[in-house]
Short mmCIF file of C-alpha atoms in Angstrom, two decimals:
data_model
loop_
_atom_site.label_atom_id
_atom_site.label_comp_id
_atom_site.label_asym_id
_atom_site.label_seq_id
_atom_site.Cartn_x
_atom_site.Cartn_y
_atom_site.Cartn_z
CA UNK A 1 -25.11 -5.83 1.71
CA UNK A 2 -27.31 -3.04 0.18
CA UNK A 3 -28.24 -2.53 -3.33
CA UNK A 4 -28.10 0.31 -4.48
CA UNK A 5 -27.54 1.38 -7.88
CA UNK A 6 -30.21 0.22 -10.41
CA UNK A 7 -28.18 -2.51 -11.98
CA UNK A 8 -27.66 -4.08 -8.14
CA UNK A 9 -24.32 -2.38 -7.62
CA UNK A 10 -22.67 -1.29 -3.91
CA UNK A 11 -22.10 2.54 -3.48
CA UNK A 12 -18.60 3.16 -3.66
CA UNK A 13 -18.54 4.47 0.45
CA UNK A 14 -20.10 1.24 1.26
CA UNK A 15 -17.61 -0.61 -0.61
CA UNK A 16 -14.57 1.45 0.90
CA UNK A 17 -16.56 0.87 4.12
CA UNK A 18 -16.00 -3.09 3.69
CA UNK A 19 -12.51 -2.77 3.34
CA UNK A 20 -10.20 -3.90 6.22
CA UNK A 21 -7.29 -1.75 4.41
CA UNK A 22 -8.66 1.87 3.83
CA UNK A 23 -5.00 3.28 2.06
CA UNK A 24 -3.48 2.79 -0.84
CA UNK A 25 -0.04 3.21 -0.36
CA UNK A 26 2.41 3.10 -2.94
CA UNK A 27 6.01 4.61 -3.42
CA UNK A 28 9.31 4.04 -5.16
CA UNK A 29 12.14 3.75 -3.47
CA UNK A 30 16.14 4.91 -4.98
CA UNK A 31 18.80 3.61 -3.09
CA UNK A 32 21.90 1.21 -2.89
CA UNK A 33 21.81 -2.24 -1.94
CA UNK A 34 17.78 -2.81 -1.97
CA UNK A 35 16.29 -6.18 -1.48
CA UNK A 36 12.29 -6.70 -2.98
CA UNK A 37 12.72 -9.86 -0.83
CA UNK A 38 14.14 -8.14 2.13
CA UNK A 39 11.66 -5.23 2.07
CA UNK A 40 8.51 -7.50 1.15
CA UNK A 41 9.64 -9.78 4.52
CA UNK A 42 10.20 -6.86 6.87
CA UNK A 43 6.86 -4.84 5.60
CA UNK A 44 4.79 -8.40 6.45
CA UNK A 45 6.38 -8.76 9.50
CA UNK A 46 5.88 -5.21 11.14
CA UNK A 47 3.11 -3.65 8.97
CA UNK A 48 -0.73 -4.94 9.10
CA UNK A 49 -2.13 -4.83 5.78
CA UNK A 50 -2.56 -6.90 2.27
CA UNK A 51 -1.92 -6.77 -1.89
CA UNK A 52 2.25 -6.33 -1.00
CA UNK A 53 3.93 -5.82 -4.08
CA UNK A 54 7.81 -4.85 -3.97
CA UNK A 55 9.38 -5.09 -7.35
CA UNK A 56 12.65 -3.57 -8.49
CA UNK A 57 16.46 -4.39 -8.01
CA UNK A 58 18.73 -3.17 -6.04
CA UNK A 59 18.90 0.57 -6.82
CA UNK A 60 14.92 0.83 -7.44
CA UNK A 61 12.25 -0.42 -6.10
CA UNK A 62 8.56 0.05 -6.31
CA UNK A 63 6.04 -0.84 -3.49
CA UNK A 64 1.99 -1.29 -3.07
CA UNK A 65 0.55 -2.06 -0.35
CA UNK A 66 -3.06 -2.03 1.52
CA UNK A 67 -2.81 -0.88 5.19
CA UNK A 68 -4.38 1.41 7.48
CA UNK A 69 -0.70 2.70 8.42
CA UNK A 70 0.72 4.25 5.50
CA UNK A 71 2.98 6.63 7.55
CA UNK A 72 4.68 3.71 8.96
CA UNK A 73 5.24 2.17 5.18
CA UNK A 74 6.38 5.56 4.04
CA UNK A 75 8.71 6.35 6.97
CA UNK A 76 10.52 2.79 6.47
CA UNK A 77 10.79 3.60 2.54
CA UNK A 78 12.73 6.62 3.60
CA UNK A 79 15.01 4.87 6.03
CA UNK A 80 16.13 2.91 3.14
CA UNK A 81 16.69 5.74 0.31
CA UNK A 82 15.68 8.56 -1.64
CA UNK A 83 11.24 7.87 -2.06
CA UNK A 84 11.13 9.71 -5.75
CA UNK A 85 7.22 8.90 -5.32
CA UNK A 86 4.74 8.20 -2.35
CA UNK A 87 0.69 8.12 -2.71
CA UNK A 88 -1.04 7.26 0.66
CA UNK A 89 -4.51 7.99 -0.62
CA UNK A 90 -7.98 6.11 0.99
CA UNK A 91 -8.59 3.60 -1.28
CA UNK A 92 -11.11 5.33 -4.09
CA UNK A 93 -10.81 3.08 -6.44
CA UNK A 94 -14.51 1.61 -6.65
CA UNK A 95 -15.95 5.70 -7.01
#
């Protein structure tokens, strides 16, 4: 890895460039009948990516997750309700 800030730190792109997972994808989900343990299961077993988080109960439930697919993650959110928030950004956290 490079140095390359003054203080030994990684440029943000070269960071982001490390990354297996490139988006950020979070939404929350309003619906009947959700599952966080259902959802969290089916998004391991169909989506590639890491950092799942799906919290909520069954009318609301939040999701995070690291993936080069977000569309995917966002289309299955909407099969299961209403998304009343989606972010699918490239991760730009470290800029």
């Amino acid at each position: 890895m490079k140095e390359s800030g003054a203080d030994g730190t990684i440029l943000a792109k070269e960071m982001i460039a490390l990354l297996e997972y490139k988006f950020d994808t979070q939404l929350l989900i309003e619906g009947e009948n959700l599952s966080e343990d259902d959802i969290h299961d089916y998004i391991t077993a169909h989506f590639k990516g890491d950092c799942l988080l799906a919290v909520g109960d069954d009318t609301l439930i939040k999701i995070h997750y690291h993936t080069n697919e977000p569309w995917d993650v966002l289309a299955y959110g909407a099969s299961l309700g209403c998304l009343l928030y989606t972010s699918d950004a490239a991760d730009d956290s470290l800029r």
